[in-house]
Protein backbone atom coordinates (compact mmCIF):
# COMPACT_ATOMS: atom_id res chain seq x y z
CA UNK A 1 0.00 0.00 0.00
CA UNK A 2 1.42 3.40 -1.05
CA UNK A 3 0.66 6.31 1.28
CA UNK A 4 1.42 10.00 0.94
CA UNK A 5 2.64 11.84 4.06
CA UNK A 6 0.08 14.32 5.33
CA UNK A 7 2.66 17.08 5.71
CA UNK A 8 3.48 16.80 2.00
CA UNK A 9 -0.17 17.34 1.09
CA UNK A 10 -0.32 20.37 3.38
CA UNK A 11 2.83 21.85 1.83
CA UNK A 12 1.48 21.35 -1.70
CA UNK A 13 -1.83 22.96 -0.72
CA UNK A 14 -0.01 25.90 0.86
CA UNK A 15 2.20 26.41 -2.21
CA UNK A 16 -0.77 26.26 -4.56
CA UNK A 17 -2.67 28.77 -2.43
CA UNK A 18 0.38 31.04 -2.18
CA UNK A 19 0.53 31.07 -5.98
CA UNK A 20 -2.86 32.83 -6.08
CA UNK A 21 -1.67 35.37 -3.54
CA UNK A 22 1.38 36.09 -5.72
CA UNK A 23 -0.87 36.58 -8.75
CA UNK A 24 -3.10 38.93 -6.75
CA UNK A 25 -0.14 41.02 -5.62
CA UNK A 26 1.31 41.07 -9.14
CA UNK A 27 -1.96 42.43 -10.57
CA UNK A 28 -2.64 45.15 -7.98
CA UNK A 29 -2.06 47.81 -10.63
CA UNK A 30 -5.06 46.63 -12.62
CA UNK A 31 -7.96 47.58 -10.25
CA UNK A 32 -9.08 51.17 -9.99
CA UNK A 33 -8.19 51.02 -6.29
CA UNK A 34 -5.90 48.31 -4.93
CA UNK A 35 -7.21 48.37 -1.35
CA UNK A 36 -10.27 46.12 -1.84
CA UNK A 37 -7.98 43.59 -3.55
CA UNK A 38 -5.50 43.85 -0.66
CA UNK A 39 -8.32 43.18 1.81
CA UNK A 40 -9.37 40.19 -0.31
CA UNK A 41 -5.81 38.85 -0.28
CA UNK A 42 -5.66 39.14 3.51
CA UNK A 43 -9.00 37.35 3.92
CA UNK A 44 -7.99 34.59 1.51
CA UNK A 45 -4.58 34.07 3.13
CA UNK A 46 -6.13 33.90 6.60
CA UNK A 47 -8.87 31.46 5.60
CA UNK A 48 -6.39 29.25 3.74
CA UNK A 49 -3.92 29.20 6.65
CA UNK A 50 -6.69 28.21 9.07
CA UNK A 51 -7.96 25.51 6.69
CA UNK A 52 -4.52 23.99 6.15
CA UNK A 53 -3.43 24.20 9.78
CA UNK A 54 -2.70 20.64 11.05
CA UNK A 55 -5.56 19.29 13.15
CA UNK A 56 -6.37 15.91 14.68
CA UNK A 57 -9.78 15.71 13.06
CA UNK A 58 -9.96 15.36 9.31
CA UNK A 59 -13.38 17.03 9.21
CA UNK A 60 -13.23 20.81 9.19
CA UNK A 61 -14.99 22.53 12.10
CA UNK A 62 -18.36 24.06 11.25
CA UNK A 63 -17.26 27.57 12.20
CA UNK A 64 -14.29 27.35 9.83
CA UNK A 65 -16.49 26.05 7.02
CA UNK A 66 -18.84 29.00 7.57
CA UNK A 67 -15.85 31.38 7.51
CA UNK A 68 -14.62 29.90 4.22
CA UNK A 69 -18.08 30.22 2.72
CA UNK A 70 -18.24 33.84 3.77
CA UNK A 71 -14.78 34.51 2.27
CA UNK A 72 -15.82 32.86 -1.01
CA UNK A 73 -18.79 35.24 -1.21
CA UNK A 74 -16.94 38.39 -0.18
CA UNK A 75 -13.80 37.79 -2.30
CA UNK A 76 -15.43 38.25 -5.75
CA UNK A 77 -17.39 41.28 -4.55
CA UNK A 78 -14.28 43.03 -3.26
CA UNK A 79 -12.12 42.36 -6.32
CA UNK A 80 -14.69 42.92 -9.07
CA UNK A 81 -15.87 46.15 -7.47
CA UNK A 82 -12.68 47.76 -8.86
CA UNK A 83 -12.58 45.95 -12.24
CA UNK A 84 -14.28 46.59 -15.56
CA UNK A 85 -16.05 43.46 -16.80
CA UNK A 86 -15.61 44.53 -20.45
CA UNK A 87 -11.79 44.75 -20.19
CA UNK A 88 -9.19 42.02 -20.32
CA UNK A 89 -8.34 41.92 -16.62
CA UNK A 90 -5.69 39.22 -16.91
CA UNK A 91 -4.39 37.98 -13.55
CA UNK A 92 -6.60 40.47 -11.73
CA UNK A 93 -9.30 37.76 -11.70
CA UNK A 94 -7.12 35.60 -9.46
CA UNK A 95 -10.00 35.38 -7.01
CA UNK A 96 -11.77 32.78 -9.21
CA UNK A 97 -9.01 30.19 -8.83
CA UNK A 98 -8.53 31.26 -5.21
CA UNK A 99 -12.16 30.60 -4.34
CA UNK A 100 -11.99 27.28 -6.20
CA UNK A 101 -8.90 26.27 -4.25
CA UNK A 102 -10.39 27.29 -0.90
CA UNK A 103 -13.62 25.41 -1.62
CA UNK A 104 -11.66 22.37 -2.79
CA UNK A 105 -9.82 22.33 0.54
CA UNK A 106 -13.17 22.71 2.30
CA UNK A 107 -14.63 19.75 0.36
CA UNK A 108 -11.52 17.65 1.01
CA UNK A 109 -12.07 18.24 4.72
CA UNK A 110 -15.62 16.87 4.46
CA UNK A 111 -17.60 20.11 4.51
CA UNK A 112 -19.28 19.43 1.18
CA UNK A 113 -22.33 21.65 1.62
CA UNK A 114 -20.20 24.73 2.33
CA UNK A 115 -17.90 23.92 -0.61
CA UNK A 116 -20.76 23.63 -3.10
CA UNK A 117 -22.46 26.76 -1.80
CA UNK A 118 -19.16 28.62 -2.21
CA UNK A 119 -18.67 27.73 -5.90
CA UNK A 120 -22.36 28.26 -6.63
CA UNK A 121 -22.10 31.76 -5.14
CA UNK A 122 -18.99 32.35 -7.28
CA UNK A 123 -20.84 31.25 -10.43
CA UNK A 124 -23.88 33.44 -9.68
CA UNK A 125 -21.71 36.49 -8.98
CA UNK A 126 -19.73 35.90 -12.20
CA UNK A 127 -22.88 35.63 -14.30
CA UNK A 128 -24.28 38.82 -12.77
CA UNK A 129 -20.99 40.70 -13.18
CA UNK A 130 -19.78 39.54 -16.61
CA UNK A 131 -22.45 37.28 -18.11
CA UNK A 132 -22.74 33.52 -18.63
CA UNK A 133 -19.82 33.29 -21.07
CA UNK A 134 -17.48 34.46 -18.32
CA UNK A 135 -18.00 31.14 -16.51
CA UNK A 136 -15.66 29.48 -18.98
CA UNK A 137 -13.43 32.46 -19.71
CA UNK A 138 -12.60 33.20 -16.07
CA UNK A 139 -12.23 29.55 -15.03
CA UNK A 140 -15.33 29.24 -12.86
CA UNK A 141 -16.15 25.91 -14.53
CA UNK A 142 -12.70 24.62 -13.57
CA UNK A 143 -13.27 25.58 -9.93
CA UNK A 144 -16.57 23.72 -9.95
CA UNK A 145 -14.86 20.65 -11.46
CA UNK A 146 -12.17 20.70 -8.75
CA UNK A 147 -14.82 20.79 -6.02
CA UNK A 148 -16.64 17.91 -7.72
CA UNK A 149 -13.43 15.87 -7.82
CA UNK A 150 -12.75 16.63 -4.15
CA UNK A 151 -16.33 15.60 -3.35
CA UNK A 152 -15.93 12.25 -5.10
CA UNK A 153 -12.55 11.57 -3.51
CA UNK A 154 -13.80 12.52 -0.07
CA UNK A 155 -16.84 10.26 -0.43
CA UNK A 156 -14.68 7.41 -1.74
CA UNK A 157 -12.22 7.76 1.15
CA UNK A 158 -15.05 7.90 3.67
CA UNK A 159 -16.53 4.74 2.16
CA UNK A 160 -13.13 3.05 2.24
CA UNK A 161 -12.72 4.04 5.89
CA UNK A 162 -16.12 2.55 6.75
CA UNK A 163 -15.25 -0.65 4.88
CA UNK A 164 -11.93 -0.83 6.69
CA UNK A 165 -13.66 -0.47 10.06
CA UNK A 166 -16.09 -3.24 9.10
CA UNK A 167 -13.26 -5.50 7.97
CA UNK A 168 -11.32 -4.85 11.18
CA UNK A 169 -14.42 -5.62 13.25
CA UNK A 170 -15.07 -8.78 11.23
CA UNK A 171 -11.43 -9.83 11.68
CA UNK A 172 -11.69 -9.29 15.44
CA UNK A 173 -14.89 -11.32 15.60
CA UNK A 174 -13.32 -14.09 13.53
CA UNK A 175 -10.25 -14.10 15.78
CA UNK A 176 -12.47 -14.22 18.87
CA UNK A 177 -14.50 -17.05 17.36
CA UNK A 178 -11.32 -18.98 16.49
CA UNK A 179 -9.96 -18.41 19.99
CA UNK A 180 -13.23 -19.70 21.48
CA UNK A 181 -13.12 -22.76 19.25
CA UNK A 182 -9.50 -23.42 20.19
CA UNK A 183 -10.41 -23.01 23.85
CA UNK A 184 -13.32 -25.46 23.51
CA UNK A 185 -11.06 -27.93 21.71
CA UNK A 186 -8.36 -27.60 24.35
CA UNK A 187 -10.88 -27.98 27.16
CA UNK A 188 -12.42 -30.99 25.45
CA UNK A 189 -9.03 -32.66 25.11
CA UNK A 190 -8.21 -31.86 28.72
CA UNK A 191 -11.55 -33.28 29.91
CA UNK A 192 -11.03 -36.37 27.77
CA UNK A 193 -7.55 -36.91 29.21
CA UNK A 194 -8.91 -36.43 32.74
CA UNK A 195 -11.74 -38.86 32.06
CA UNK A 196 -9.33 -41.43 30.62
CA UNK A 197 -7.09 -41.09 33.65
CA UNK A 198 -10.02 -41.66 35.98
CA UNK A 199 -11.82 -44.43 34.13
CA UNK A 200 -9.07 -46.34 32.30
CA UNK A 201 -8.08 -48.71 35.16
CA UNK A 202 -11.68 -49.68 35.86
CA UNK A 203 -12.48 -50.04 32.17
CA UNK A 204 -9.59 -52.46 31.78
CA UNK A 205 -10.93 -54.55 34.65
CA UNK A 206 -14.42 -54.52 33.12
CA UNK A 207 -12.99 -55.56 29.74
CA UNK A 208 -11.17 -58.48 31.35
CA UNK A 209 -13.48 -61.41 30.70
CA UNK A 210 -11.86 -63.53 33.40
CA UNK A 211 -12.53 -60.95 36.10
CA UNK A 212 -15.94 -60.60 37.76
CA UNK A 213 -16.60 -57.28 39.47
CA UNK A 214 -17.08 -57.37 43.20
CA UNK A 215 -19.65 -55.28 45.01
CA UNK A 216 -16.92 -52.85 46.10
CA UNK A 217 -15.79 -52.46 42.50
CA UNK A 218 -19.37 -51.80 41.43
CA UNK A 219 -19.59 -49.04 44.02
CA UNK A 220 -16.29 -47.72 42.69
CA UNK A 221 -17.78 -47.71 39.17
CA UNK A 222 -20.67 -45.59 40.39
CA UNK A 223 -18.23 -43.23 42.07
CA UNK A 224 -16.15 -43.02 38.91
CA UNK A 225 -19.28 -42.31 36.85
CA UNK A 226 -20.18 -39.44 39.19
CA UNK A 227 -16.60 -38.11 38.96
CA UNK A 228 -16.77 -38.17 35.16
CA UNK A 229 -20.09 -36.34 35.33
CA UNK A 230 -18.41 -33.72 37.52
CA UNK A 231 -15.75 -33.19 34.85
CA UNK A 232 -18.51 -32.44 32.34
CA UNK A 233 -20.89 -30.37 34.47
CA UNK A 234 -18.55 -29.03 37.12
CA UNK A 235 -16.00 -27.37 34.82
CA UNK A 236 -14.47 -24.42 36.72
CA UNK A 237 -15.68 -25.74 40.09
CA UNK A 238 -13.13 -28.53 40.01
CA UNK A 239 -9.74 -28.35 41.67
CA UNK A 240 -7.74 -31.13 43.26
CA UNK A 241 -9.03 -30.04 46.67
CA UNK A 242 -12.67 -30.04 45.54
CA UNK A 243 -12.22 -33.45 43.90
CA UNK A 244 -10.82 -34.90 47.13
CA UNK A 245 -13.65 -33.43 49.21
CA UNK A 246 -16.30 -34.70 46.78
CA UNK A 247 -14.75 -38.19 46.74
CA UNK A 248 -14.64 -38.32 50.53
CA UNK A 249 -18.31 -37.28 50.70
CA UNK A 250 -19.30 -39.94 48.19
CA UNK A 251 -17.25 -42.58 49.97
CA UNK A 252 -19.35 -42.02 53.07
CA UNK A 253 -22.53 -42.42 51.00
CA UNK A 254 -23.48 -38.82 50.19
CA UNK A 255 -24.70 -37.67 46.79
CA UNK A 256 -22.79 -34.66 45.48
CA UNK A 257 -23.80 -32.58 42.47
CA UNK A 258 -21.60 -29.87 40.97
CA UNK A 259 -23.16 -27.46 38.46
CA UNK A 260 -21.05 -24.78 36.80
CA UNK A 261 -23.14 -22.43 34.67
CA UNK A 262 -20.37 -19.97 33.90
CA UNK A 263 -20.87 -17.66 36.86
CA UNK A 264 -17.21 -17.68 37.93
CA UNK A 265 -15.54 -17.65 34.51
CA UNK A 266 -14.63 -13.96 34.89
CA UNK A 267 -12.95 -14.33 38.28
CA UNK A 268 -9.19 -13.98 38.39
CA UNK A 269 -7.07 -16.89 39.56
CA UNK A 270 -6.66 -15.70 43.15
CA UNK A 271 -10.37 -15.04 43.63
CA UNK A 272 -11.29 -18.40 42.07
CA UNK A 273 -8.82 -20.24 44.32
CA UNK A 274 -10.33 -18.53 47.37
CA UNK A 275 -13.89 -19.45 46.33
CA UNK A 276 -13.06 -23.07 45.53
CA UNK A 277 -11.07 -23.50 48.76
CA UNK A 278 -14.19 -22.44 50.67
CA UNK A 279 -16.23 -24.86 48.57
CA UNK A 280 -13.88 -27.77 49.35
CA UNK A 281 -13.99 -26.94 53.07
CA UNK A 282 -17.80 -26.74 53.02
CA UNK A 283 -18.17 -30.13 51.35
CA UNK A 284 -15.62 -31.75 53.68
CA UNK A 285 -17.23 -30.30 56.79
CA UNK A 286 -20.80 -31.20 55.85
CA UNK A 287 -22.56 -34.32 57.05
CA UNK A 288 -25.46 -33.93 54.62
CA UNK A 289 -26.82 -36.85 52.62
CA UNK A 290 -26.92 -34.74 49.49
CA UNK A 291 -24.81 -31.71 48.59
CA UNK A 292 -25.49 -29.42 45.65
CA UNK A 293 -23.00 -26.73 44.60
CA UNK A 294 -24.05 -24.32 41.86
CA UNK A 295 -22.45 -21.18 40.48
CA UNK A 296 -24.53 -18.02 40.74
CA UNK A 297 -25.53 -15.89 37.77
CA UNK A 298 -22.93 -13.57 36.27
CA UNK A 299 -22.98 -10.19 38.00
CA UNK A 300 -24.30 -11.58 41.28
CA UNK A 301 -22.28 -10.76 44.44
CA UNK A 302 -22.42 -14.50 45.23
CA UNK A 303 -20.00 -16.77 43.38
CA UNK A 304 -21.17 -20.23 44.49
CA UNK A 305 -24.17 -21.44 46.47
CA UNK A 306 -23.80 -24.68 48.44
CA UNK A 307 -26.84 -26.53 49.80
CA UNK A 308 -26.63 -29.63 52.00
CA UNK A 309 -29.74 -31.70 52.64
CA UNK A 310 -30.31 -34.48 55.12
CA UNK A 311 -33.04 -37.08 54.74
CA UNK A 312 -35.72 -37.25 52.03
CA UNK A 313 -35.73 -39.56 49.02
CA UNK A 314 -33.09 -40.52 46.51
CA UNK A 315 -32.11 -38.28 43.62
CA UNK A 316 -30.24 -35.10 42.93
CA UNK A 317 -33.26 -32.82 43.26
CA UNK A 318 -35.20 -33.15 46.49
CA UNK A 319 -38.93 -32.76 46.39
CA UNK A 320 -39.69 -34.53 49.68
CA UNK A 321 -41.01 -32.58 52.65
CA UNK A 322 -38.87 -34.82 54.89
CA UNK A 323 -35.60 -33.23 53.65
CA UNK A 324 -33.88 -31.01 56.15
CA UNK A 325 -31.44 -28.26 55.23
CA UNK A 326 -28.19 -29.15 56.93
CA UNK A 327 -25.98 -26.63 55.08
CA UNK A 328 -26.65 -23.34 53.32
CA UNK A 329 -23.61 -21.38 52.23
CA UNK A 330 -23.22 -18.50 49.80
CA UNK A 331 -19.60 -17.91 48.91
CA UNK A 332 -19.12 -14.25 47.88
CA UNK A 333 -17.24 -13.24 44.75
CA UNK A 334 -15.15 -10.73 46.68
CA UNK A 335 -14.10 -10.59 50.31
Coordinates of C-alpha atoms in Angstrom, one line a residue:
X1 CA 0.0 0.0 0.0
X2 CA 1.4 3.4 -1.0
X3 CA 0.7 6.3 1.3
X4 CA 1.4 10.0 0.9
X5 CA 2.6 11.8 4.1
X6 CA 0.1 14.3 5.3
X7 CA 2.7 17.1 5.7
X8 CA 3.5 16.8 2.0
X9 CA -0.2 17.3 1.1
X10 CA -0.3 20.4 3.4
X11 CA 2.8 21.8 1.8
X12 CA 1.5 21.4 -1.7
X13 CA -1.8 23.0 -0.7
X14 CA 0.0 25.9 0.9
X15 CA 2.2 26.4 -2.2
X16 CA -0.8 26.3 -4.6
X17 CA -2.7 28.8 -2.4
X18 CA 0.4 31.0 -2.2
X19 CA 0.5 31.1 -6.0
X20 CA -2.9 32.8 -6.1
X21 CA -1.7 35.4 -3.5
X22 CA 1.4 36.1 -5.7
X23 CA -0.9 36.6 -8.7
X24 CA -3.1 38.9 -6.8
X25 CA -0.1 41.0 -5.6
X26 CA 1.3 41.1 -9.1
X27 CA -2.0 42.4 -10.6
X28 CA -2.6 45.1 -8.0
X29 CA -2.1 47.8 -10.6
X30 CA -5.1 46.6 -12.6
X31 CA -8.0 47.6 -10.2
X32 CA -9.1 51.2 -10.0
X33 CA -8.2 51.0 -6.3
X34 CA -5.9 48.3 -4.9
X35 CA -7.2 48.4 -1.4
X36 CA -10.3 46.1 -1.8
X37 CA -8.0 43.6 -3.6
X38 CA -5.5 43.9 -0.7
X39 CA -8.3 43.2 1.8
X40 CA -9.4 40.2 -0.3
X41 CA -5.8 38.9 -0.3
X42 CA -5.7 39.1 3.5
X43 CA -9.0 37.3 3.9
X44 CA -8.0 34.6 1.5
X45 CA -4.6 34.1 3.1
X46 CA -6.1 33.9 6.6
X47 CA -8.9 31.5 5.6
X48 CA -6.4 29.3 3.7
X49 CA -3.9 29.2 6.6
X50 CA -6.7 28.2 9.1
X51 CA -8.0 25.5 6.7
X52 CA -4.5 24.0 6.1
X53 CA -3.4 24.2 9.8
X54 CA -2.7 20.6 11.0
X55 CA -5.6 19.3 13.2
X56 CA -6.4 15.9 14.7
X57 CA -9.8 15.7 13.1
X58 CA -10.0 15.4 9.3
X59 CA -13.4 17.0 9.2
X60 CA -13.2 20.8 9.2
X61 CA -15.0 22.5 12.1
X62 CA -18.4 24.1 11.2
X63 CA -17.3 27.6 12.2
X64 CA -14.3 27.4 9.8
X65 CA -16.5 26.0 7.0
X66 CA -18.8 29.0 7.6
X67 CA -15.8 31.4 7.5
X68 CA -14.6 29.9 4.2
X69 CA -18.1 30.2 2.7
X70 CA -18.2 33.8 3.8
X71 CA -14.8 34.5 2.3
X72 CA -15.8 32.9 -1.0
X73 CA -18.8 35.2 -1.2
X74 CA -16.9 38.4 -0.2
X75 CA -13.8 37.8 -2.3
X76 CA -15.4 38.2 -5.8
X77 CA -17.4 41.3 -4.5
X78 CA -14.3 43.0 -3.3
X79 CA -12.1 42.4 -6.3
X80 CA -14.7 42.9 -9.1
X81 CA -15.9 46.1 -7.5
X82 CA -12.7 47.8 -8.9
X83 CA -12.6 45.9 -12.2
X84 CA -14.3 46.6 -15.6
X85 CA -16.0 43.5 -16.8
X86 CA -15.6 44.5 -20.4
X87 CA -11.8 44.7 -20.2
X88 CA -9.2 42.0 -20.3
X89 CA -8.3 41.9 -16.6
X90 CA -5.7 39.2 -16.9
X91 CA -4.4 38.0 -13.6
X92 CA -6.6 40.5 -11.7
X93 CA -9.3 37.8 -11.7
X94 CA -7.1 35.6 -9.5
X95 CA -10.0 35.4 -7.0
X96 CA -11.8 32.8 -9.2
X97 CA -9.0 30.2 -8.8
X98 CA -8.5 31.3 -5.2
X99 CA -12.2 30.6 -4.3
X100 CA -12.0 27.3 -6.2
X101 CA -8.9 26.3 -4.2
X102 CA -10.4 27.3 -0.9
X103 CA -13.6 25.4 -1.6
X104 CA -11.7 22.4 -2.8
X105 CA -9.8 22.3 0.5
X106 CA -13.2 22.7 2.3
X107 CA -14.6 19.8 0.4
X108 CA -11.5 17.6 1.0
X109 CA -12.1 18.2 4.7
X110 CA -15.6 16.9 4.5
X111 CA -17.6 20.1 4.5
X112 CA -19.3 19.4 1.2
X113 CA -22.3 21.7 1.6
X114 CA -20.2 24.7 2.3
X115 CA -17.9 23.9 -0.6
X116 CA -20.8 23.6 -3.1
X117 CA -22.5 26.8 -1.8
X118 CA -19.2 28.6 -2.2
X119 CA -18.7 27.7 -5.9
X120 CA -22.4 28.3 -6.6
X121 CA -22.1 31.8 -5.1
X122 CA -19.0 32.3 -7.3
X123 CA -20.8 31.3 -10.4
X124 CA -23.9 33.4 -9.7
X125 CA -21.7 36.5 -9.0
X126 CA -19.7 35.9 -12.2
X127 CA -22.9 35.6 -14.3
X128 CA -24.3 38.8 -12.8
X129 CA -21.0 40.7 -13.2
X130 CA -19.8 39.5 -16.6
X131 CA -22.4 37.3 -18.1
X132 CA -22.7 33.5 -18.6
X133 CA -19.8 33.3 -21.1
X134 CA -17.5 34.5 -18.3
X135 CA -18.0 31.1 -16.5
X136 CA -15.7 29.5 -19.0
X137 CA -13.4 32.5 -19.7
X138 CA -12.6 33.2 -16.1
X139 CA -12.2 29.6 -15.0
X140 CA -15.3 29.2 -12.9
X141 CA -16.2 25.9 -14.5
X142 CA -12.7 24.6 -13.6
X143 CA -13.3 25.6 -9.9
X144 CA -16.6 23.7 -9.9
X145 CA -14.9 20.7 -11.5
X146 CA -12.2 20.7 -8.8
X147 CA -14.8 20.8 -6.0
X148 CA -16.6 17.9 -7.7
X149 CA -13.4 15.9 -7.8
X150 CA -12.8 16.6 -4.2
X151 CA -16.3 15.6 -3.3
X152 CA -15.9 12.3 -5.1
X153 CA -12.6 11.6 -3.5
X154 CA -13.8 12.5 -0.1
X155 CA -16.8 10.3 -0.4
X156 CA -14.7 7.4 -1.7
X157 CA -12.2 7.8 1.1
X158 CA -15.1 7.9 3.7
X159 CA -16.5 4.7 2.2
X160 CA -13.1 3.0 2.2
X161 CA -12.7 4.0 5.9
X162 CA -16.1 2.5 6.7
X163 CA -15.3 -0.6 4.9
X164 CA -11.9 -0.8 6.7
X165 CA -13.7 -0.5 10.1
X166 CA -16.1 -3.2 9.1
X167 CA -13.3 -5.5 8.0
X168 CA -11.3 -4.8 11.2
X169 CA -14.4 -5.6 13.2
X170 CA -15.1 -8.8 11.2
X171 CA -11.4 -9.8 11.7
X172 CA -11.7 -9.3 15.4
X173 CA -14.9 -11.3 15.6
X174 CA -13.3 -14.1 13.5
X175 CA -10.2 -14.1 15.8
X176 CA -12.5 -14.2 18.9
X177 CA -14.5 -17.1 17.4
X178 CA -11.3 -19.0 16.5
X179 CA -10.0 -18.4 20.0
X180 CA -13.2 -19.7 21.5
X181 CA -13.1 -22.8 19.2
X182 CA -9.5 -23.4 20.2
X183 CA -10.4 -23.0 23.9
X184 CA -13.3 -25.5 23.5
X185 CA -11.1 -27.9 21.7
X186 CA -8.4 -27.6 24.4
X187 CA -10.9 -28.0 27.2
X188 CA -12.4 -31.0 25.4
X189 CA -9.0 -32.7 25.1
X190 CA -8.2 -31.9 28.7
X191 CA -11.5 -33.3 29.9
X192 CA -11.0 -36.4 27.8
X193 CA -7.6 -36.9 29.2
X194 CA -8.9 -36.4 32.7
X195 CA -11.7 -38.9 32.1
X196 CA -9.3 -41.4 30.6
X197 CA -7.1 -41.1 33.6
X198 CA -10.0 -41.7 36.0
X199 CA -11.8 -44.4 34.1
X200 CA -9.1 -46.3 32.3
X201 CA -8.1 -48.7 35.2
X202 CA -11.7 -49.7 35.9
X203 CA -12.5 -50.0 32.2
X204 CA -9.6 -52.5 31.8
X205 CA -10.9 -54.5 34.7
X206 CA -14.4 -54.5 33.1
X207 CA -13.0 -55.6 29.7
X208 CA -11.2 -58.5 31.4
X209 CA -13.5 -61.4 30.7
X210 CA -11.9 -63.5 33.4
X211 CA -12.5 -61.0 36.1
X212 CA -15.9 -60.6 37.8
X213 CA -16.6 -57.3 39.5
X214 CA -17.1 -57.4 43.2
X215 CA -19.7 -55.3 45.0
X216 CA -16.9 -52.9 46.1
X217 CA -15.8 -52.5 42.5
X218 CA -19.4 -51.8 41.4
X219 CA -19.6 -49.0 44.0
X220 CA -16.3 -47.7 42.7
X221 CA -17.8 -47.7 39.2
X222 CA -20.7 -45.6 40.4
X223 CA -18.2 -43.2 42.1
X224 CA -16.1 -43.0 38.9
X225 CA -19.3 -42.3 36.8
X226 CA -20.2 -39.4 39.2
X227 CA -16.6 -38.1 39.0
X228 CA -16.8 -38.2 35.2
X229 CA -20.1 -36.3 35.3
X230 CA -18.4 -33.7 37.5
X231 CA -15.8 -33.2 34.9
X232 CA -18.5 -32.4 32.3
X233 CA -20.9 -30.4 34.5
X234 CA -18.6 -29.0 37.1
X235 CA -16.0 -27.4 34.8
X236 CA -14.5 -24.4 36.7
X237 CA -15.7 -25.7 40.1
X238 CA -13.1 -28.5 40.0
X239 CA -9.7 -28.3 41.7
X240 CA -7.7 -31.1 43.3
X241 CA -9.0 -30.0 46.7
X242 CA -12.7 -30.0 45.5
X243 CA -12.2 -33.4 43.9
X244 CA -10.8 -34.9 47.1
X245 CA -13.7 -33.4 49.2
X246 CA -16.3 -34.7 46.8
X247 CA -14.8 -38.2 46.7
X248 CA -14.6 -38.3 50.5
X249 CA -18.3 -37.3 50.7
X250 CA -19.3 -39.9 48.2
X251 CA -17.2 -42.6 50.0
X252 CA -19.3 -42.0 53.1
X253 CA -22.5 -42.4 51.0
X254 CA -23.5 -38.8 50.2
X255 CA -24.7 -37.7 46.8
X256 CA -22.8 -34.7 45.5
X257 CA -23.8 -32.6 42.5
X258 CA -21.6 -29.9 41.0
X259 CA -23.2 -27.5 38.5
X260 CA -21.1 -24.8 36.8
X261 CA -23.1 -22.4 34.7
X262 CA -20.4 -20.0 33.9
X263 CA -20.9 -17.7 36.9
X264 CA -17.2 -17.7 37.9
X265 CA -15.5 -17.6 34.5
X266 CA -14.6 -14.0 34.9
X267 CA -12.9 -14.3 38.3
X268 CA -9.2 -14.0 38.4
X269 CA -7.1 -16.9 39.6
X270 CA -6.7 -15.7 43.2
X271 CA -10.4 -15.0 43.6
X272 CA -11.3 -18.4 42.1
X273 CA -8.8 -20.2 44.3
X274 CA -10.3 -18.5 47.4
X275 CA -13.9 -19.4 46.3
X276 CA -13.1 -23.1 45.5
X277 CA -11.1 -23.5 48.8
X278 CA -14.2 -22.4 50.7
X279 CA -16.2 -24.9 48.6
X280 CA -13.9 -27.8 49.4
X281 CA -14.0 -26.9 53.1
X282 CA -17.8 -26.7 53.0
X283 CA -18.2 -30.1 51.4
X284 CA -15.6 -31.8 53.7
X285 CA -17.2 -30.3 56.8
X286 CA -20.8 -31.2 55.9
X287 CA -22.6 -34.3 57.0
X288 CA -25.5 -33.9 54.6
X289 CA -26.8 -36.8 52.6
X290 CA -26.9 -34.7 49.5
X291 CA -24.8 -31.7 48.6
X292 CA -25.5 -29.4 45.6
X293 CA -23.0 -26.7 44.6
X294 CA -24.0 -24.3 41.9
X295 CA -22.4 -21.2 40.5
X296 CA -24.5 -18.0 40.7
X297 CA -25.5 -15.9 37.8
X298 CA -22.9 -13.6 36.3
X299 CA -23.0 -10.2 38.0
X300 CA -24.3 -11.6 41.3
X301 CA -22.3 -10.8 44.4
X302 CA -22.4 -14.5 45.2
X303 CA -20.0 -16.8 43.4
X304 CA -21.2 -20.2 44.5
X305 CA -24.2 -21.4 46.5
X306 CA -23.8 -24.7 48.4
X307 CA -26.8 -26.5 49.8
X308 CA -26.6 -29.6 52.0
X309 CA -29.7 -31.7 52.6
X310 CA -30.3 -34.5 55.1
X311 CA -33.0 -37.1 54.7
X312 CA -35.7 -37.2 52.0
X313 CA -35.7 -39.6 49.0
X314 CA -33.1 -40.5 46.5
X315 CA -32.1 -38.3 43.6
X316 CA -30.2 -35.1 42.9
X317 CA -33.3 -32.8 43.3
X318 CA -35.2 -33.1 46.5
X319 CA -38.9 -32.8 46.4
X320 CA -39.7 -34.5 49.7
X321 CA -41.0 -32.6 52.7
X322 CA -38.9 -34.8 54.9
X323 CA -35.6 -33.2 53.6
X324 CA -33.9 -31.0 56.1
X325 CA -31.4 -28.3 55.2
X326 CA -28.2 -29.1 56.9
X327 CA -26.0 -26.6 55.1
X328 CA -26.6 -23.3 53.3
X329 CA -23.6 -21.4 52.2
X330 CA -23.2 -18.5 49.8
X331 CA -19.6 -17.9 48.9
X332 CA -19.1 -14.3 47.9
X333 CA -17.2 -13.2 44.8
X334 CA -15.2 -10.7 46.7
X335 CA -14.1 -10.6 50.3

